[in-house]
Each structure stands twice: as C-alpha cells, then as structure tokens.
Amino acid sequence: PITFVPDQTAEVTFDDKLHLVGYDLTLEAHQLALPVIRLYWEALEPLDEDYHLWPFLIDRDGHIIDDTSQKPMVTTIWYPTSEWSPEEIIMTKTLPTDLDLTIGDEFTLAVGITRGDWQDPAQRLPITDAGDDLYRYENNTWVRLGTFQRTGRKTYELIEPEPAPQPEQRHQAEFWNLITLKGIDLPTGPVRPGRHLAFTLYWESSAPITVDLHTFAQLIDAQGQTVAQLDWSPQDRLGYLPTSTWQPERLVVDQQAIDLPANLPDGQYRLIIGWYYPVTGERLPLTTSDTPGEGAGGDALQVGVITVR
C-alpha cells in the first residue's frame, strides 16, 4: 500500500470521525509551477456520509482570500468519504492556484469539515480533539494550521513557531477578572510625528472566553484629549487570534502600531489600553492593577508615557 507522509503534522479530530494527520504545500510539476495544498486524512470509523473537506486561506485579519468553493478538491469527487476505509491515509489536494493574485507576503492555512454549505455553521463538524499548539475558531469548527511566507515569485515556506518572548516591562493588571496584561514593550526613545508608535502587549486568560472582545489603545494629551487611537481584534505573530480561541494560561503576544498624525505637537502623551464588546461598545472593567493610581473601578489602564519629538 502507498504510505503518505506529510511535511507537517497536525493531529486534528473532527466529530470523532475524521482525523487530519498533516499537511504540506508543494509546487505541482507542470509548466506554471503553481502552489498546491495537500491534506492527509484518516477515517476513524466507517462513514455513511460524504463530507466536504474545507481548506481555506486567510490573511492576518482573518479574511478569507482563497477557498475551495469554486475549485473543489478532485479527490473527494471520485473517492468520497463514504468509501474511505478506517486507518487508510487519504491525500487530498487543492487545485493549483496563482496565489500571487490574491495574497501578500503571508497567508495562513485553515481547515474545517462540513456536511453541506460551509456558510451554515450548523452544518460543520465540531473539533473533538486537536494539538495544544492549534487554535480553534468559530465555536470549535475550524483550526488554524500554519502560516506561510513568500520566498519567491511562487514559492513559500512555513513560518516556524518560536518560543514566546518575554516583555521588556512587566505588568500585572486584570480586566473582568479574566484577561491579564503580563507586560508591554514600548519605544525606548522619542517617536516622530507622522510615524508609527509600535508596541507589544502580552496577554493571558485565566479561563476560556466565549465572546470575541476587541482591544483599544489611545494616546492622550495633557488636556485629556485623544490624539491617536487604534481598535482591533487580537493577533499574534501569525495573525488573527480572537479571544474566543485563547487557551487559558497560554501567553498571547500581540504586536500593534498606532499611526501618529503628521501635525502632532511635540510633548508627552499617555498611552492607555483596554477591552470592549465590539457590538455594544461597552468596556470591560479593570479589576486589579499593580500600577499606582490604576486600581479597580476604571475601564482603561495607562501603560506608559510616550515622548513625541
């Protein structure tokens, strides 16, 4: 029998029926040499349904940039899942795609399984088991597998995971008795008007979060006016990582940048951060903080003073 060995292992089980063993990206041996995603599957029991395997590509903000809705995988047409034998490894392939037309320098591979229309979440198979290094999205119905970066016109390589860095400035502030700021990285010198104010936040949750919350950061002048701000859904090095995917006590390192106005006067500005519900705009309370004067009762935390010059 033919044995398929993926370049990357995944270990994801859907509804205790189908097991994703691994994946890889290859260039098909034809004149255009276009990228193809290969997925390696195993049926855990005899299947009486023909499931739709649903790999797709997303950008850093979680937007779908390519999927199989118009380009179905041929393997499951001539060999549907109802005919798979348990413990047999099946390799499925996406059709060759010129990703240069749709993506930037990075994209992330994600996958789920559905009984019918992927747009109907009720049709999707739940994930019943997955590796600790994998994040689960949209009520436990798909996983982020790996992020690839461009190395040439049509070539890409997987971004290898790195150990989480340690914050330059440690903090201990908790929002909603659930989300803890463990630290922050800020510029060590002045920032010029019209440039980016880059910063990194280090977060950790104490329990699963069932909603997707947004973060805000604001730069406040001496008169208490907001002169620049940023609102976003959390990310990590590989991109889109909403709070509903967070794993308790696993550090989330979120790198962001605020665009400063070109006419921003020189001076010192307070940088504050916090959390809110994106639907209502209601902010989460700050429940504890180790910053003097930033105790419980507020809804934002000052994390530094920025010099603009």
Short mmCIF file of C-alpha atoms in Angstrom, two decimals:
data_model
loop_
_atom_site.label_atom_id
_atom_site.label_comp_id
_atom_site.label_asym_id
_atom_site.label_seq_id
_atom_site.Cartn_x
_atom_site.Cartn_y
_atom_site.Cartn_z
CA PRO A 1 0.00 0.00 0.00
CA ILE A 2 1.05 3.59 -0.64
CA THR A 3 2.01 5.46 2.53
CA PHE A 4 1.75 9.24 2.54
CA VAL A 5 3.98 11.20 4.91
CA PRO A 6 3.13 14.91 5.29
CA ASP A 7 5.81 17.53 5.80
CA GLN A 8 3.85 18.96 8.75
CA THR A 9 1.86 17.01 11.34
CA ALA A 10 -1.45 18.43 12.55
CA GLU A 11 -3.40 15.91 14.69
CA VAL A 12 -6.95 17.28 14.47
CA THR A 13 -10.03 15.11 15.00
CA PHE A 14 -13.47 16.13 13.73
CA ASP A 15 -16.54 14.70 15.47
CA ASP A 16 -14.55 11.56 16.39
CA LYS A 17 -14.99 10.50 12.76
CA LEU A 18 -12.23 12.07 10.66
CA HIS A 19 -8.64 12.70 11.65
CA LEU A 20 -6.37 15.20 9.91
CA VAL A 21 -2.88 13.71 10.07
CA GLY A 22 -0.92 16.56 8.49
CA TYR A 23 -0.43 18.89 5.55
CA ASP A 24 2.13 20.46 3.25
CA LEU A 25 2.49 22.90 0.38
CA THR A 26 4.10 21.84 -2.87
CA LEU A 27 4.60 23.15 -6.40
CA GLU A 28 2.84 20.98 -8.96
CA ALA A 29 5.07 19.57 -11.68
CA HIS A 30 3.62 21.44 -14.63
CA GLN A 31 4.75 24.42 -16.64
CA LEU A 32 3.25 27.05 -14.32
CA ALA A 33 4.59 25.51 -11.08
CA LEU A 34 1.64 26.77 -9.02
CA PRO A 35 1.27 26.08 -5.28
CA VAL A 36 -0.93 23.21 -4.13
CA ILE A 37 -2.05 22.44 -0.56
CA ARG A 38 -2.03 18.74 0.32
CA LEU A 39 -4.00 17.43 3.29
CA TYR A 40 -3.65 13.93 4.75
CA TRP A 41 -6.74 12.30 6.29
CA GLU A 42 -7.75 9.17 8.14
CA ALA A 43 -11.27 7.84 8.76
CA LEU A 44 -11.62 6.68 12.38
CA GLU A 45 -14.69 4.58 11.63
CA PRO A 46 -16.75 3.55 8.59
CA LEU A 47 -18.50 6.68 7.31
CA ASP A 48 -22.03 6.79 5.94
CA GLU A 49 -21.88 10.40 4.74
CA ASP A 50 -19.95 12.24 2.07
CA TYR A 51 -18.39 15.10 3.98
CA HIS A 52 -16.99 18.26 2.42
CA LEU A 53 -13.38 18.86 3.45
CA TRP A 54 -12.90 22.61 3.62
CA PRO A 55 -9.36 24.04 3.49
CA PHE A 56 -9.10 27.80 3.06
CA LEU A 57 -6.55 30.59 3.27
CA ILE A 58 -6.88 33.70 5.43
CA ASP A 59 -4.92 36.92 5.81
CA ARG A 60 -3.68 38.45 9.06
CA ASP A 61 -7.12 39.91 9.80
CA GLY A 62 -8.91 36.59 9.34
CA HIS A 63 -10.43 37.44 5.95
CA ILE A 64 -10.74 34.52 3.54
CA ILE A 65 -8.55 35.06 0.49
CA ASP A 66 -8.94 31.65 -1.16
CA ASP A 67 -11.09 28.54 -0.62
CA THR A 68 -12.49 25.52 -2.46
CA SER A 69 -15.98 26.92 -3.15
CA GLN A 70 -15.17 27.43 -6.84
CA LYS A 71 -12.29 24.96 -7.04
CA PRO A 72 -13.33 21.73 -5.28
CA MET A 73 -10.73 19.12 -4.45
CA VAL A 74 -10.90 16.39 -7.08
CA THR A 75 -10.05 13.50 -4.74
CA THR A 76 -13.34 13.61 -2.84
CA ILE A 77 -15.30 13.66 -6.11
CA TRP A 78 -14.01 10.30 -7.34
CA TYR A 79 -13.31 8.92 -3.86
CA PRO A 80 -15.92 10.36 -1.43
CA THR A 81 -15.53 9.93 2.31
CA SER A 82 -18.32 7.33 2.47
CA GLU A 83 -15.97 4.95 0.66
CA TRP A 84 -12.93 5.54 2.86
CA SER A 85 -11.63 2.62 4.89
CA PRO A 86 -10.62 3.16 8.53
CA GLU A 87 -6.87 3.57 9.12
CA GLU A 88 -6.28 4.29 5.41
CA ILE A 89 -4.36 7.53 4.81
CA ILE A 90 -6.00 9.63 2.08
CA MET A 91 -4.20 12.56 0.48
CA THR A 92 -6.41 15.35 -0.89
CA LYS A 93 -5.08 18.25 -2.95
CA THR A 94 -6.35 21.71 -3.75
CA LEU A 95 -6.28 22.74 -7.39
CA PRO A 96 -3.16 24.72 -8.42
CA THR A 97 -3.72 28.40 -7.68
CA ASP A 98 -1.73 31.50 -8.53
CA LEU A 99 -1.69 32.91 -5.00
CA ASP A 100 0.27 35.93 -6.19
CA LEU A 101 -3.00 37.35 -7.48
CA THR A 102 -4.78 37.25 -4.13
CA ILE A 103 -2.35 37.45 -1.22
CA GLY A 104 0.50 39.49 0.16
CA ASP A 105 3.71 38.16 1.63
CA GLU A 106 1.98 35.87 4.14
CA PHE A 107 -1.09 33.66 4.33
CA THR A 108 -2.44 31.16 6.84
CA LEU A 109 -3.89 27.74 6.06
CA ALA A 110 -7.04 26.76 7.94
CA VAL A 111 -9.36 23.77 7.66
CA GLY A 112 -12.77 22.51 8.73
CA ILE A 113 -15.30 19.90 7.61
CA THR A 114 -18.95 20.39 6.73
CA ARG A 115 -21.94 18.25 5.81
CA GLY A 116 -23.16 20.84 3.31
CA ASP A 117 -22.83 24.61 2.98
CA TRP A 118 -19.78 25.92 4.85
CA GLN A 119 -21.56 29.24 5.38
CA ASP A 120 -24.05 27.44 7.65
CA PRO A 121 -22.20 26.83 10.94
CA ALA A 122 -24.76 24.20 11.96
CA GLN A 123 -23.52 22.01 9.10
CA ARG A 124 -19.93 22.00 10.31
CA LEU A 125 -18.39 19.11 12.23
CA PRO A 126 -17.13 20.01 15.71
CA ILE A 127 -13.49 19.52 16.59
CA THR A 128 -13.29 16.87 19.30
CA ASP A 129 -9.50 16.82 19.68
CA ALA A 130 -6.57 18.93 18.50
CA GLY A 131 -2.94 19.51 19.37
CA ASP A 132 -2.19 22.01 22.12
CA ASP A 133 -0.39 24.23 19.60
CA LEU A 134 -3.51 24.65 17.45
CA TYR A 135 -6.16 27.33 17.96
CA ARG A 136 -9.85 26.54 17.35
CA TYR A 137 -12.17 29.10 15.76
CA GLU A 138 -15.88 29.89 15.38
CA ASN A 139 -17.36 27.72 18.09
CA ASN A 140 -14.81 24.96 17.67
CA THR A 141 -15.44 24.32 13.95
CA TRP A 142 -12.09 25.05 12.28
CA VAL A 143 -8.41 25.30 13.12
CA ARG A 144 -5.51 27.45 12.03
CA LEU A 145 -2.80 25.09 10.81
CA GLY A 146 0.24 27.07 9.70
CA THR A 147 1.32 30.38 8.22
CA PHE A 148 3.44 30.57 5.08
CA GLN A 149 5.60 33.45 3.90
CA ARG A 150 6.65 34.25 0.37
CA THR A 151 10.23 33.35 -0.56
CA GLY A 152 9.95 33.86 -4.31
CA ARG A 153 7.54 34.57 -7.15
CA LYS A 154 5.56 31.38 -6.48
CA THR A 155 7.44 29.82 -3.57
CA TYR A 156 6.51 29.87 0.11
CA GLU A 157 7.87 28.42 3.31
CA LEU A 158 6.25 27.70 6.64
CA ILE A 159 6.92 30.17 9.44
CA GLU A 160 8.27 28.00 12.23
CA PRO A 161 6.83 28.70 15.69
CA GLU A 162 9.17 30.43 18.10
CA PRO A 163 9.21 30.49 21.90
CA ALA A 164 7.17 33.39 23.24
CA PRO A 165 9.43 36.36 24.07
CA GLN A 166 9.44 37.96 27.49
CA PRO A 167 8.11 41.50 27.92
CA GLU A 168 10.54 44.36 28.43
CA GLN A 169 8.23 45.93 31.01
CA ARG A 170 6.26 43.62 33.28
CA HIS A 171 2.74 44.45 34.39
CA GLN A 172 0.05 42.67 36.37
CA ALA A 173 -3.32 44.15 35.51
CA GLU A 174 -6.55 42.23 35.11
CA PHE A 175 -9.68 43.09 33.15
CA TRP A 176 -13.03 41.49 34.01
CA ASN A 177 -11.27 39.05 36.39
CA LEU A 178 -10.37 37.14 33.25
CA ILE A 179 -7.80 38.79 30.96
CA THR A 180 -4.43 39.69 32.47
CA LEU A 181 -1.85 42.02 31.00
CA LYS A 182 1.51 40.42 31.79
CA GLY A 183 3.74 43.05 30.20
CA ILE A 184 4.37 45.50 27.38
CA ASP A 185 7.13 46.63 25.02
CA LEU A 186 7.29 50.36 24.21
CA PRO A 187 9.74 52.57 22.31
CA THR A 188 12.77 53.49 24.39
CA GLY A 189 13.16 56.91 22.77
CA PRO A 190 11.07 59.68 21.20
CA VAL A 191 8.65 58.98 18.36
CA ARG A 192 8.36 61.43 15.47
CA PRO A 193 5.02 62.90 14.32
CA GLY A 194 3.65 61.13 11.26
CA ARG A 195 5.38 57.86 12.17
CA HIS A 196 4.15 54.63 13.75
CA LEU A 197 4.04 54.13 17.51
CA ALA A 198 4.84 50.41 17.72
CA PHE A 199 4.09 48.46 20.89
CA THR A 200 3.63 44.87 22.01
CA LEU A 201 1.10 43.62 24.56
CA TYR A 202 1.45 40.34 26.46
CA TRP A 203 -1.89 38.84 27.47
CA GLU A 204 -3.10 35.75 29.27
CA SER A 205 -6.59 34.50 30.11
CA SER A 206 -7.42 32.57 33.27
CA ALA A 207 -10.35 30.67 31.71
CA PRO A 208 -11.94 30.10 28.28
CA ILE A 209 -13.55 33.22 26.79
CA THR A 210 -16.84 32.62 24.98
CA VAL A 211 -17.06 36.00 23.20
CA ASP A 212 -14.78 37.87 20.82
CA LEU A 213 -13.62 41.06 22.51
CA HIS A 214 -11.72 43.95 20.96
CA THR A 215 -8.77 45.91 22.31
CA PHE A 216 -8.30 49.67 22.17
CA ALA A 217 -5.22 51.83 22.61
CA GLN A 218 -5.37 55.61 22.87
CA LEU A 219 -2.77 58.34 23.05
CA ILE A 220 -3.92 61.12 25.40
CA ASP A 221 -2.53 64.66 25.56
CA ALA A 222 -2.10 66.88 28.63
CA GLN A 223 -5.67 68.21 28.23
CA GLY A 224 -7.12 64.71 28.29
CA GLN A 225 -7.93 64.66 24.58
CA THR A 226 -7.40 61.57 22.42
CA VAL A 227 -4.92 62.47 19.66
CA ALA A 228 -4.47 59.00 18.13
CA GLN A 229 -6.04 55.61 18.68
CA LEU A 230 -6.30 52.05 17.44
CA ASP A 231 -9.07 49.45 17.82
CA TRP A 232 -8.52 45.83 16.82
CA SER A 233 -9.26 42.16 17.31
CA PRO A 234 -6.24 40.47 18.94
CA GLN A 235 -3.50 38.95 16.83
CA ASP A 236 -0.29 37.04 17.37
CA ARG A 237 2.77 36.60 15.17
CA LEU A 238 0.74 34.55 12.70
CA GLY A 239 -2.31 36.82 12.62
CA TYR A 240 -5.98 36.70 13.57
CA LEU A 241 -6.46 35.35 17.12
CA PRO A 242 -9.82 36.41 18.61
CA THR A 243 -10.34 35.93 22.33
CA SER A 244 -12.74 33.01 21.78
CA THR A 245 -9.74 30.98 20.54
CA TRP A 246 -7.48 31.70 23.51
CA GLN A 247 -6.27 28.85 25.65
CA PRO A 248 -6.16 29.54 29.41
CA GLU A 249 -2.74 30.50 30.76
CA ARG A 250 -1.19 30.47 27.28
CA LEU A 251 0.62 33.73 26.54
CA VAL A 252 -0.66 35.80 23.61
CA VAL A 253 1.90 38.24 22.20
CA ASP A 254 0.13 40.98 20.22
CA GLN A 255 2.24 43.42 18.18
CA GLN A 256 0.48 46.59 17.02
CA ALA A 257 1.19 50.15 15.88
CA ILE A 258 -0.72 53.43 16.07
CA ASP A 259 -0.36 55.94 13.23
CA LEU A 260 0.57 59.34 14.67
CA PRO A 261 -0.77 62.50 12.99
CA ALA A 262 1.85 64.38 10.98
CA ASN A 263 0.94 67.62 12.78
CA LEU A 264 1.06 66.17 16.30
CA PRO A 265 2.79 68.73 18.57
CA ASP A 266 5.93 67.77 20.45
CA GLY A 267 5.34 66.71 24.01
CA GLN A 268 4.50 63.82 26.29
CA TYR A 269 1.40 61.70 25.86
CA ARG A 270 -0.17 58.97 27.98
CA LEU A 271 -0.80 55.60 26.32
CA ILE A 272 -3.86 53.81 27.69
CA ILE A 273 -5.33 50.42 26.75
CA GLY A 274 -8.47 48.44 27.49
CA TRP A 275 -11.06 46.00 26.23
CA TYR A 276 -14.64 46.31 24.97
CA TYR A 277 -17.55 44.43 23.41
CA PRO A 278 -17.48 45.31 19.69
CA VAL A 279 -21.27 45.03 19.32
CA THR A 280 -22.23 47.41 22.14
CA GLY A 281 -19.02 49.36 22.73
CA GLU A 282 -19.25 48.62 26.46
CA ARG A 283 -15.83 48.50 28.07
CA LEU A 284 -14.59 45.76 30.38
CA PRO A 285 -13.82 46.86 33.93
CA LEU A 286 -10.26 46.99 35.19
CA THR A 287 -10.44 44.77 38.26
CA THR A 288 -6.84 44.78 39.53
CA SER A 289 -3.60 46.56 38.67
CA ASP A 290 -0.08 46.86 40.02
CA THR A 291 0.23 50.38 38.55
CA PRO A 292 -0.07 53.13 41.20
CA GLY A 293 -3.34 55.03 40.83
CA GLU A 294 -4.75 52.46 38.40
CA GLY A 295 -6.81 50.30 40.73
CA ALA A 296 -10.17 48.62 40.32
CA GLY A 297 -13.15 50.64 39.15
CA GLY A 298 -11.86 52.07 35.88
CA ASP A 299 -12.10 50.73 32.36
CA ALA A 300 -8.66 51.62 30.96
CA LEU A 301 -5.05 51.18 32.03
CA GLN A 302 -2.18 53.60 31.48
CA VAL A 303 0.80 51.56 30.31
CA GLY A 304 3.33 54.27 29.54
CA VAL A 305 4.22 57.83 28.66
CA ILE A 306 5.30 58.47 25.07
CA THR A 307 7.55 61.35 24.05
CA VAL A 308 6.79 62.83 20.64
CA ARG A 309 9.55 64.92 19.13
#
